PDB file of C-alpha atoms and ligand atoms in Angstrom:
ATOM      1  CA  MET A   2       1.973  12.715  19.077  1.00 62.00           C
ATOM      2  CA  ARG A   3       3.186  15.370  16.408  1.00 61.00           C
ATOM      3  CA  ILE A   4       0.947  13.138  13.925  1.00 62.00           C
ATOM      4  CA  LEU A   5      -2.044  14.047  16.671  1.00 63.00           C
ATOM      5  CA  PHE A   6      -1.502  17.321  17.379  1.00 66.00           C
ATOM      6  CA  ASP A   7       0.235  19.147  14.383  1.00 71.00           C
ATOM      7  CA  ARG A   8      -2.201  21.366  13.084  1.00 70.00           C
ATOM      8  CA  ASN A   9      -0.698  22.058   9.815  1.00 76.00           C
ATOM      9  CA  TRP A  10      -2.157  19.915   7.094  1.00 78.00           C
ATOM     10  CA  THR A  11      -0.257  18.673   3.871  1.00 81.00           C
ATOM     11  CA  ASP A  12      -2.057  19.676   0.717  1.00 86.00           C
ATOM     12  CA  TRP A  13      -4.410  16.525  -0.512  1.00 91.00           C
ATOM     13  CA  LEU A  14      -2.463  13.656  -1.347  1.00 93.00           C
ATOM     14  CA  PRO A  15      -3.302  10.752  -3.457  1.00 96.00           C
ATOM     15  CA  ILE A  16      -4.260   7.072  -2.592  1.00 97.00           C
ATOM     16  CA  LEU A  17      -2.508   5.271  -5.562  1.00 97.00           C
ATOM     17  CA  VAL A  18      -3.042   1.582  -6.604  1.00 98.00           C
ATOM     18  CA  TRP A  19      -1.190  -0.283  -9.319  1.00 98.00           C
ATOM     19  CA  VAL A  20      -2.570  -2.630 -12.461  1.00 98.00           C
ATOM     20  CA  ILE A  21      -0.152  -4.841 -13.905  1.00 98.00           C
ATOM     21  CA  GLU A  22      -1.606  -6.335 -17.600  1.00 97.00           C
ATOM     22  CA  HIS A  23       0.503  -9.415 -17.419  1.00 97.00           C
ATOM     23  CA  PRO A  24       0.020 -12.497 -19.907  1.00 96.00           C
ATOM     24  CA  GLU A  25      -0.407 -14.499 -16.886  1.00 97.00           C
ATOM     25  CA  GLY A  26      -3.103 -12.510 -15.605  1.00 97.00           C
ATOM     26  CA  ILE A  27      -4.196  -9.026 -14.744  1.00 98.00           C
ATOM     27  CA  ILE A  28      -2.566  -8.082 -10.915  1.00 98.00           C
ATOM     28  CA  VAL A  29      -3.729  -5.339  -8.913  1.00 98.00           C
ATOM     29  CA  VAL A  30      -1.801  -3.949  -5.944  1.00 98.00           C
ATOM     30  CA  ASP A  31      -3.451  -2.478  -3.338  1.00 98.00           C
ATOM     31  CA  THR A  32      -7.539  -1.586  -3.553  1.00 98.00           C
ATOM     32  CA  GLY A  33      -7.373   2.401  -2.534  1.00 97.00           C
ATOM     33  CA  GLU A  34     -10.262   3.727  -0.413  1.00 97.00           C
ATOM     34  CA  THR A  35     -13.994   3.438  -0.775  1.00 97.00           C
ATOM     35  CA  ALA A  36     -16.256   6.597  -0.922  1.00 96.00           C
ATOM     36  CA  ARG A  37     -18.064   5.056   2.183  1.00 96.00           C
ATOM     37  CA  ILE A  38     -15.213   6.633   4.142  1.00 94.00           C
ATOM     38  CA  THR A  39     -17.263  10.354   3.861  1.00 91.00           C
ATOM     39  CA  GLU A  40     -20.405   8.783   5.128  1.00 92.00           C
ATOM     40  CA  PRO A  41     -21.057   9.985   9.103  1.00 90.00           C
ATOM     41  CA  GLY A  42     -20.024   6.886  11.463  1.00 90.00           C
ATOM     42  CA  TYR A  43     -18.231   4.955   8.680  1.00 92.00           C
ATOM     43  CA  LEU A  44     -14.767   5.919  10.541  1.00 90.00           C
ATOM     44  CA  PRO A  45     -14.560   5.110  14.395  1.00 88.00           C
ATOM     45  CA  SER A  46     -14.803   8.761  15.867  1.00 84.00           C
ATOM     46  CA  TRP A  47     -13.397   7.570  19.259  1.00 83.00           C
ATOM     47  CA  HIS A  48     -10.011   6.811  17.478  1.00 86.00           C
ATOM     48  CA  PRO A  49      -7.757   9.902  17.924  1.00 79.00           C
ATOM     49  CA  PHE A  50      -6.181   9.322  14.598  1.00 75.00           C
ATOM     50  CA  TYR A  51      -9.401   9.568  12.663  1.00 79.00           C
ATOM     51  CA  ARG A  52     -10.313  12.519  14.818  1.00 74.00           C
ATOM     52  CA  LEU A  53      -7.405  14.436  14.468  1.00 73.00           C
ATOM     53  CA  ALA A  54      -5.110  13.467  12.027  1.00 72.00           C
ATOM     54  CA  ALA A  55      -6.853  12.390   8.897  1.00 79.00           C
ATOM     55  CA  SER A  56      -9.412  13.556   6.511  1.00 85.00           C
ATOM     56  CA  PHE A  57     -10.877  11.761   3.259  1.00 88.00           C
ATOM     57  CA  ASP A  58     -11.880  13.227  -0.089  1.00 91.00           C
ATOM     58  CA  VAL A  59     -13.185  10.303  -1.864  1.00 95.00           C
ATOM     59  CA  LYS A  60     -16.211   9.830  -4.683  1.00 96.00           C
ATOM     60  CA  PRO A  61     -17.706   6.532  -5.818  1.00 97.00           C
ATOM     61  CA  ALA A  62     -16.296   7.279  -9.299  1.00 97.00           C
ATOM     62  CA  ASP A  63     -12.812   7.576  -7.751  1.00 97.00           C
ATOM     63  CA  GLU A  64     -13.224   3.824  -6.150  1.00 98.00           C
ATOM     64  CA  ILE A  65     -11.045   1.107  -8.019  1.00 98.00           C
ATOM     65  CA  GLY A  66     -13.845  -0.589  -9.488  1.00 98.00           C
ATOM     66  CA  PRO A  67     -14.975   2.364 -11.870  1.00 98.00           C
ATOM     67  CA  GLN A  68     -11.221   3.429 -12.095  1.00 98.00           C
ATOM     68  CA  LEU A  69     -10.557   0.192 -13.851  1.00 98.00           C
ATOM     69  CA  ARG A  70     -13.324   0.322 -15.650  1.00 98.00           C
ATOM     70  CA  LYS A  71     -12.359   3.444 -17.421  1.00 97.00           C
ATOM     71  CA  LEU A  72      -9.205   1.317 -18.331  1.00 96.00           C
ATOM     72  CA  GLY A  73     -11.483  -1.171 -20.022  1.00 97.00           C
ATOM     73  CA  ILE A  74     -10.704  -3.674 -17.359  1.00 98.00           C
ATOM     74  CA  SER A  75     -13.461  -5.437 -15.430  1.00 97.00           C
ATOM     75  CA  PRO A  76     -12.697  -6.118 -11.769  1.00 97.00           C
ATOM     76  CA  GLU A  77     -13.861  -9.558 -12.482  1.00 97.00           C
ATOM     77  CA  ASP A  78     -10.793  -9.958 -15.051  1.00 97.00           C
ATOM     78  CA  VAL A  79      -8.299  -9.290 -12.168  1.00 98.00           C
ATOM     79  CA  SER A  80      -6.791 -12.671 -11.034  1.00 97.00           C
ATOM     80  CA  THR A  81      -4.630 -11.295  -8.392  1.00 98.00           C
ATOM     81  CA  VAL A  82      -4.711  -8.698  -5.701  1.00 98.00           C
ATOM     82  CA  ILE A  83      -1.744  -7.818  -3.473  1.00 98.00           C
ATOM     83  CA  ILE A  84      -2.112  -5.817  -0.502  1.00 98.00           C
ATOM     84  CA  THR A  85       0.588  -4.136   0.851  1.00 98.00           C
ATOM     85  CA  HIS A  86      -0.991  -3.483   4.357  1.00 98.00           C
ATOM     86  CA  LEU A  87      -4.458  -3.368   5.487  1.00 98.00           C
ATOM     87  CA  HIS A  88      -4.757   0.114   6.482  1.00 96.00           C
ATOM     88  CA  THR A  89      -8.140   1.301   5.072  1.00 95.00           C
ATOM     89  CA  ASP A  90      -6.808   3.632   2.253  1.00 96.00           C
ATOM     90  CA  HIS A  91      -5.450   0.499   0.804  1.00 98.00           C
ATOM     91  CA  ALA A  92      -8.050  -2.187   1.785  1.00 98.00           C
ATOM     92  CA  GLY A  93     -11.281   0.437   1.149  1.00 97.00           C
ATOM     93  CA  GLY A  94     -11.772  -1.294  -2.264  1.00 98.00           C
ATOM     94  CA  LEU A  95     -11.790  -4.808  -1.507  1.00 98.00           C
ATOM     95  CA  HIS A  96     -15.255  -5.404  -2.125  1.00 98.00           C
ATOM     96  CA  HIS A  97     -14.648  -4.974  -5.825  1.00 98.00           C
ATOM     97  CA  PHE A  98     -12.902  -8.136  -5.792  1.00 98.00           C
ATOM     98  CA  PRO A  99     -14.739 -11.038  -4.638  1.00 98.00           C
ATOM     99  CA  ARG A 100     -13.708 -13.316  -7.580  1.00 96.00           C
ATOM    100  CA  SER A 101      -9.847 -12.571  -7.266  1.00 98.00           C
ATOM    101  CA  ARG A 102      -7.128 -14.495  -5.245  1.00 98.00           C
ATOM    102  CA  ILE A 103      -6.060 -11.736  -2.502  1.00 98.00           C
ATOM    103  CA  PHE A 104      -2.454 -12.114  -0.910  1.00 98.00           C
ATOM    104  CA  VAL A 105      -1.802 -10.699   2.329  1.00 98.00           C
ATOM    105  CA  ALA A 106       1.085 -10.909   4.530  1.00 98.00           C
ATOM    106  CA  ASP A 107       0.084 -13.539   7.224  1.00 97.00           C
ATOM    107  CA  GLY A 108       1.187 -11.109  10.064  1.00 97.00           C
ATOM    108  CA  GLU A 109      -0.460  -8.117   8.749  1.00 98.00           C
ATOM    109  CA  TYR A 110      -3.837  -9.858   8.472  1.00 98.00           C
ATOM    110  CA  ARG A 111      -3.582 -11.374  12.165  1.00 97.00           C
ATOM    111  CA  ASN A 112      -2.560  -7.899  13.318  1.00 96.00           C
ATOM    112  CA  ALA A 113      -5.361  -6.416  11.586  1.00 97.00           C
ATOM    113  CA  LEU A 114      -8.022  -8.418  13.128  1.00 97.00           C
ATOM    114  CA  GLY A 115     -10.108  -7.720  16.206  1.00 91.00           C
ATOM    115  CA  LEU A 116     -10.173  -5.133  18.941  1.00 92.00           C
ATOM    116  CA  TRP A 117      -6.368  -4.979  18.705  1.00 91.00           C
ATOM    117  CA  GLY A 118      -6.259  -4.152  14.996  1.00 94.00           C
ATOM    118  CA  LYS A 119      -9.110  -1.781  15.607  1.00 93.00           C
ATOM    119  CA  LEU A 120      -6.890   0.082  18.256  1.00 92.00           C
ATOM    120  CA  ASN A 121      -4.018   0.321  15.725  1.00 91.00           C
ATOM    121  CA  GLY A 122      -6.240   2.024  13.247  1.00 91.00           C
ATOM    122  CA  TYR A 123      -7.288  -0.855  11.096  1.00 96.00           C
ATOM    123  CA  LEU A 124     -11.008  -1.275  10.176  1.00 96.00           C
ATOM    124  CA  PRO A 125     -11.533  -4.974   9.940  1.00 97.00           C
ATOM    125  CA  HIS A 126     -15.474  -4.768  10.764  1.00 95.00           C
ATOM    126  CA  ARG A 127     -15.566  -2.920   7.430  1.00 96.00           C
ATOM    127  CA  TRP A 128     -14.000  -5.771   5.137  1.00 98.00           C
ATOM    128  CA  PRO A 129     -16.268  -7.651   3.112  1.00 98.00           C
ATOM    129  CA  LYS A 130     -17.972 -10.905   4.792  1.00 97.00           C
ATOM    130  CA  TRP A 131     -16.263 -13.297   2.208  1.00 98.00           C
ATOM    131  CA  PHE A 132     -12.671 -11.685   2.850  1.00 98.00           C
ATOM    132  CA  ALA A 133     -10.220 -14.823   3.717  1.00 97.00           C
ATOM    133  CA  PRO A 134      -6.794 -13.948   2.231  1.00 98.00           C
ATOM    134  CA  VAL A 135      -4.228 -15.988   1.052  1.00 98.00           C
ATOM    135  CA  PRO A 136      -0.855 -15.598   3.045  1.00 98.00           C
ATOM    136  CA  ILE A 137       1.867 -14.614   1.123  1.00 98.00           C
ATOM    137  CA  PRO A 138       3.970 -17.582   0.918  1.00 98.00           C
ATOM    138  CA  PHE A 139       7.376 -15.922   0.910  1.00 98.00           C
ATOM    139  CA  VAL A 140      10.187 -18.348   0.228  1.00 98.00           C
ATOM    140  CA  PRO A 141      14.119 -17.894   1.331  1.00 98.00           C
ATOM    141  CA  ALA A 142      15.041 -16.449  -2.169  1.00 96.00           C
ATOM    142  CA  ALA A 143      16.983 -13.198  -1.997  1.00 96.00           C
ATOM    143  CA  VAL A 144      15.855 -10.339  -4.466  1.00 96.00           C
ATOM    144  CA  GLY A 145      18.851  -7.587  -3.616  1.00 93.00           C
ATOM    145  CA  GLY A 146      19.083  -7.273   0.112  1.00 94.00           C
ATOM    146  CA  PHE A 147      15.477  -8.736   0.586  1.00 97.00           C
ATOM    147  CA  ALA A 148      16.462 -12.452   2.052  1.00 96.00           C
ATOM    148  CA  ARG A 149      12.512 -13.468   1.049  1.00 98.00           C
ATOM    149  CA  SER A 150      10.364 -13.233  -1.729  1.00 98.00           C
ATOM    150  CA  PHE A 151       7.508 -14.393  -3.367  1.00 98.00           C
ATOM    151  CA  SER A 152       7.229 -14.391  -7.060  1.00 98.00           C
ATOM    152  CA  VAL A 153       3.650 -13.827  -8.212  1.00 98.00           C
ATOM    153  CA  THR A 154       4.316 -14.995 -11.780  1.00 98.00           C
ATOM    154  CA  THR A 155       5.668 -17.886 -12.977  1.00 97.00           C
ATOM    155  CA  VAL A 156       8.444 -15.915 -15.307  1.00 96.00           C
ATOM    156  CA  GLY A 157       9.592 -14.175 -11.855  1.00 96.00           C
ATOM    157  CA  ASP A 158       8.859 -10.684 -12.897  1.00 97.00           C
ATOM    158  CA  VAL A 159       6.514  -9.197 -10.316  1.00 98.00           C
ATOM    159  CA  MET A 160       7.667 -10.106  -6.932  1.00 98.00           C
ATOM    160  CA  VAL A 161       6.765  -9.569  -3.483  1.00 98.00           C
ATOM    161  CA  VAL A 162       9.371  -8.409  -0.714  1.00 98.00           C
ATOM    162  CA  PRO A 163       8.912  -7.846   2.928  1.00 98.00           C
ATOM    163  CA  THR A 164       9.314  -4.251   3.741  1.00 97.00           C
ATOM    164  CA  PRO A 165       8.478  -3.859   7.371  1.00 96.00           C
ATOM    165  CA  GLY A 166       8.178  -0.248   9.257  1.00 95.00           C
ATOM    166  CA  HIS A 167       5.267   1.373   8.239  1.00 94.00           C
ATOM    167  CA  THR A 168       3.519  -1.694   9.583  1.00 95.00           C
ATOM    168  CA  PRO A 169       5.775  -4.627  11.163  1.00 96.00           C
ATOM    169  CA  ASN A 170       4.734  -6.865   8.056  1.00 97.00           C
ATOM    170  CA  HIS A 171       4.225  -4.361   5.245  1.00 97.00           C
ATOM    171  CA  VAL A 172       5.139  -5.400   1.470  1.00 98.00           C
ATOM    172  CA  SER A 173       6.307  -4.228  -1.343  1.00 98.00           C
ATOM    173  CA  MET A 174       6.213  -4.974  -5.285  1.00 98.00           C
ATOM    174  CA  ILE A 175       9.184  -5.223  -7.404  1.00 98.00           C
ATOM    175  CA  VAL A 176       8.145  -5.341 -10.913  1.00 98.00           C
ATOM    176  CA  LYS A 177      10.813  -6.649 -13.766  1.00 97.00           C
ATOM    177  CA  THR A 178      10.371  -4.975 -17.532  1.00 95.00           C
ATOM    178  CA  GLY A 179      13.392  -5.014 -19.685  1.00 88.00           C
ATOM    179  CA  GLY A 180      16.074  -3.212 -18.173  1.00 89.00           C
ATOM    180  CA  LEU A 181      14.078  -1.375 -15.853  1.00 96.00           C
ATOM    181  CA  ASP A 182      12.373  -2.344 -12.430  1.00 97.00           C
ATOM    182  CA  TYR A 183       9.199  -0.651 -10.864  1.00 98.00           C
ATOM    183  CA  PHE A 184       9.171  -0.774  -6.770  1.00 98.00           C
ATOM    184  CA  LEU A 185       5.577  -0.430  -5.778  1.00 98.00           C
ATOM    185  CA  ALA A 186       6.244   0.758  -2.218  1.00 97.00           C
ATOM    186  CA  GLY A 187       2.545   1.262  -0.544  1.00 97.00           C
ATOM    187  CA  ASP A 188       3.854   3.148   2.561  1.00 95.00           C
ATOM    188  CA  THR A 189       7.557   2.365   2.842  1.00 95.00           C
ATOM    189  CA  SER A 190       7.796   6.082   2.659  1.00 92.00           C
ATOM    190  CA  TYR A 191       5.190   8.574   1.839  1.00 90.00           C
ATOM    191  CA  THR A 192       7.447  10.436  -1.065  1.00 92.00           C
ATOM    192  CA  GLU A 193      10.786   9.879  -2.796  1.00 92.00           C
ATOM    193  CA  ARG A 194      12.205  12.431  -0.732  1.00 91.00           C
ATOM    194  CA  GLN A 195      11.516  10.557   2.360  1.00 90.00           C
ATOM    195  CA  LEU A 196      13.437   7.870   1.230  1.00 90.00           C
ATOM    196  CA  ILE A 197      16.206   9.618  -0.341  1.00 91.00           C
ATOM    197  CA  GLU A 198      16.891  11.391   3.072  1.00 90.00           C
ATOM    198  CA  ARG A 199      16.056   8.046   5.029  1.00 88.00           C
ATOM    199  CA  ARG A 200      13.564   9.311   7.210  1.00 85.00           C
ATOM    200  CA  SER A 201      11.159   7.114   9.390  1.00 83.00           C
ATOM    201  CA  ASP A 202       7.339   8.484   9.093  1.00 79.00           C
ATOM    202  CA  GLY A 203       5.446   9.024  12.101  1.00 72.00           C
ATOM    203  CA  VAL A 204       3.396   6.106  11.854  1.00 75.00           C
ATOM    204  CA  SER A 205       5.916   3.393  12.416  1.00 74.00           C
ATOM    205  CA  THR A 206       6.290   2.215  15.588  1.00 78.00           C
ATOM    206  CA  LYS A 207       9.918   1.106  15.274  1.00 84.00           C
ATOM    207  CA  PRO A 208      11.791   3.926  13.280  1.00 86.00           C
ATOM    208  CA  LYS A 209      14.879   1.960  13.298  1.00 92.00           C
ATOM    209  CA  VAL A 210      13.125  -1.085  11.389  1.00 92.00           C
ATOM    210  CA  THR A 211      11.672   1.569   8.754  1.00 93.00           C
ATOM    211  CA  VAL A 212      14.995   3.212   8.202  1.00 93.00           C
ATOM    212  CA  ALA A 213      16.694  -0.314   7.853  1.00 95.00           C
ATOM    213  CA  THR A 214      14.244  -1.155   5.189  1.00 96.00           C
ATOM    214  CA  ILE A 215      14.680   1.922   3.509  1.00 95.00           C
ATOM    215  CA  GLY A 216      18.215   1.468   3.472  1.00 95.00           C
ATOM    216  CA  ARG A 217      17.734  -1.955   1.904  1.00 97.00           C
ATOM    217  CA  ILE A 218      15.232  -0.162  -0.749  1.00 97.00           C
ATOM    218  CA  CYS A 219      18.043   2.262  -1.520  1.00 96.00           C
ATOM    219  CA  ASP A 220      20.365  -0.408  -1.984  1.00 95.00           C
ATOM    220  CA  TYR A 221      18.256  -2.023  -4.588  1.00 96.00           C
ATOM    221  CA  LEU A 222      17.670   1.301  -6.218  1.00 96.00           C
ATOM    222  CA  SER A 223      21.600   1.903  -6.633  1.00 94.00           C
ATOM    223  CA  SER A 224      22.065  -1.405  -8.076  1.00 94.00           C
ATOM    224  CA  THR A 225      19.021  -1.545 -10.154  1.00 94.00           C
ATOM    225  CA  PRO A 226      17.412   1.037 -12.585  1.00 96.00           C
ATOM    226  CA  THR A 227      14.282   1.721 -11.023  1.00 97.00           C
ATOM    227  CA  VAL A 228      11.353   3.895 -10.592  1.00 97.00           C
ATOM    228  CA  TYR A 229      10.047   4.199  -7.088  1.00 97.00           C
ATOM    229  CA  LEU A 230       6.420   4.406  -6.528  1.00 98.00           C
ATOM    230  CA  PRO A 231       5.082   5.508  -2.925  1.00 97.00           C
ATOM    231  CA  SER A 232       1.051   5.301  -2.872  1.00 97.00           C
ATOM    232  CA  HIS A 233       0.821   9.005  -1.571  1.00 96.00           C
ATOM    233  CA  ASP A 234       3.401  10.598  -3.552  1.00 96.00           C
ATOM    234  CA  PRO A 235       2.139  13.319  -5.609  1.00 96.00           C
ATOM    235  CA  ASP A 236       5.006  12.928  -8.076  1.00 96.00           C
ATOM    236  CA  SER A 237       4.507   8.765  -8.414  1.00 97.00           C
ATOM    237  CA  ALA A 238       2.414   9.079 -11.466  1.00 96.00           C
ATOM    238  CA  VAL A 239       4.498  11.287 -13.472  1.00 97.00           C
ATOM    239  CA  ARG A 240       7.475   9.130 -12.691  1.00 97.00           C
ATOM    240  CA  LEU A 241       5.419   6.099 -13.729  1.00 97.00           C
ATOM    241  CA  ARG A 242       4.699   7.737 -17.014  1.00 97.00           C
ATOM    242  CA  ASP A 243       8.260   9.195 -17.687  1.00 96.00           C
ATOM    243  CA  GLY A 244       9.933   6.027 -16.086  1.00 95.00           C
ATOM    244  CA  GLN A 245      11.926   8.341 -14.233  1.00 95.00           C
ATOM    245  CA  VAL A 246      14.560   6.361 -12.475  1.00 96.00           C
ATOM    246  CA  THR A 247      15.310   7.145  -8.535  1.00 91.00           C
ATOM    247  CA  GLN A 248      18.694   8.226  -7.804  1.00 88.00           C
ATOM    248  CA  THR A 249      19.902   7.521  -4.437  1.00 83.00           C
ATOM    249  CA  ILE A 250      22.867   8.816  -2.702  1.00 67.00           C
TER     250      ILE A 250
HETATM  251 ZN1   ZN B  13      -1.509   4.419   2.721  1.00 52.06          ZN
END
């Protein structure tokens, strides 16, 4: 209720996506938002969240296609896309990847479909017609406290782990580089501070699940030097650039 009726706004927040230039192929994590979101009628005006609680400022040049090209990467060269969850600010750029293999957790995809999905704020009618994601084939291979995982690469340095909370089938990525890990957290928390303080967000329908996931991430961070990177933390980009390790208590 606070999300809907709190009249205070945060400053503008980033919608971050991640690109991994891996010898086995280029991997993109989340696709950001489309500039179409500012067109009248794009968002369902009947939905209280979009009516009251969210505001978007996305220009065509901000979309992931042009942003990748600025880095010298063509979206056609992206072999794999992993979606942390299908909320519009993570799935709004899907149309840039008609040729990529796109992984989504099975339950996440099913929950986002149809009227039920729309009631929960997903925009399945805005997905490209060709969108048919590959269900993430989790196996019972533990990574830290995460009981299941899926290795995107054969060498096992880019892994998907389940991080339920923000949505029931939300996933995060762990990227291992020599001695330093990167935790691509999606919306597991909005900021590093929220993680350290072990607070649930207001979107999770089961705050206890969110806090349990946050605890598992904190355990991972305390056992392995890791840069923690949520999608909407204004400081994520600086932490990535500086390799700034997150200290948990
Ligand atoms: Zn988000």
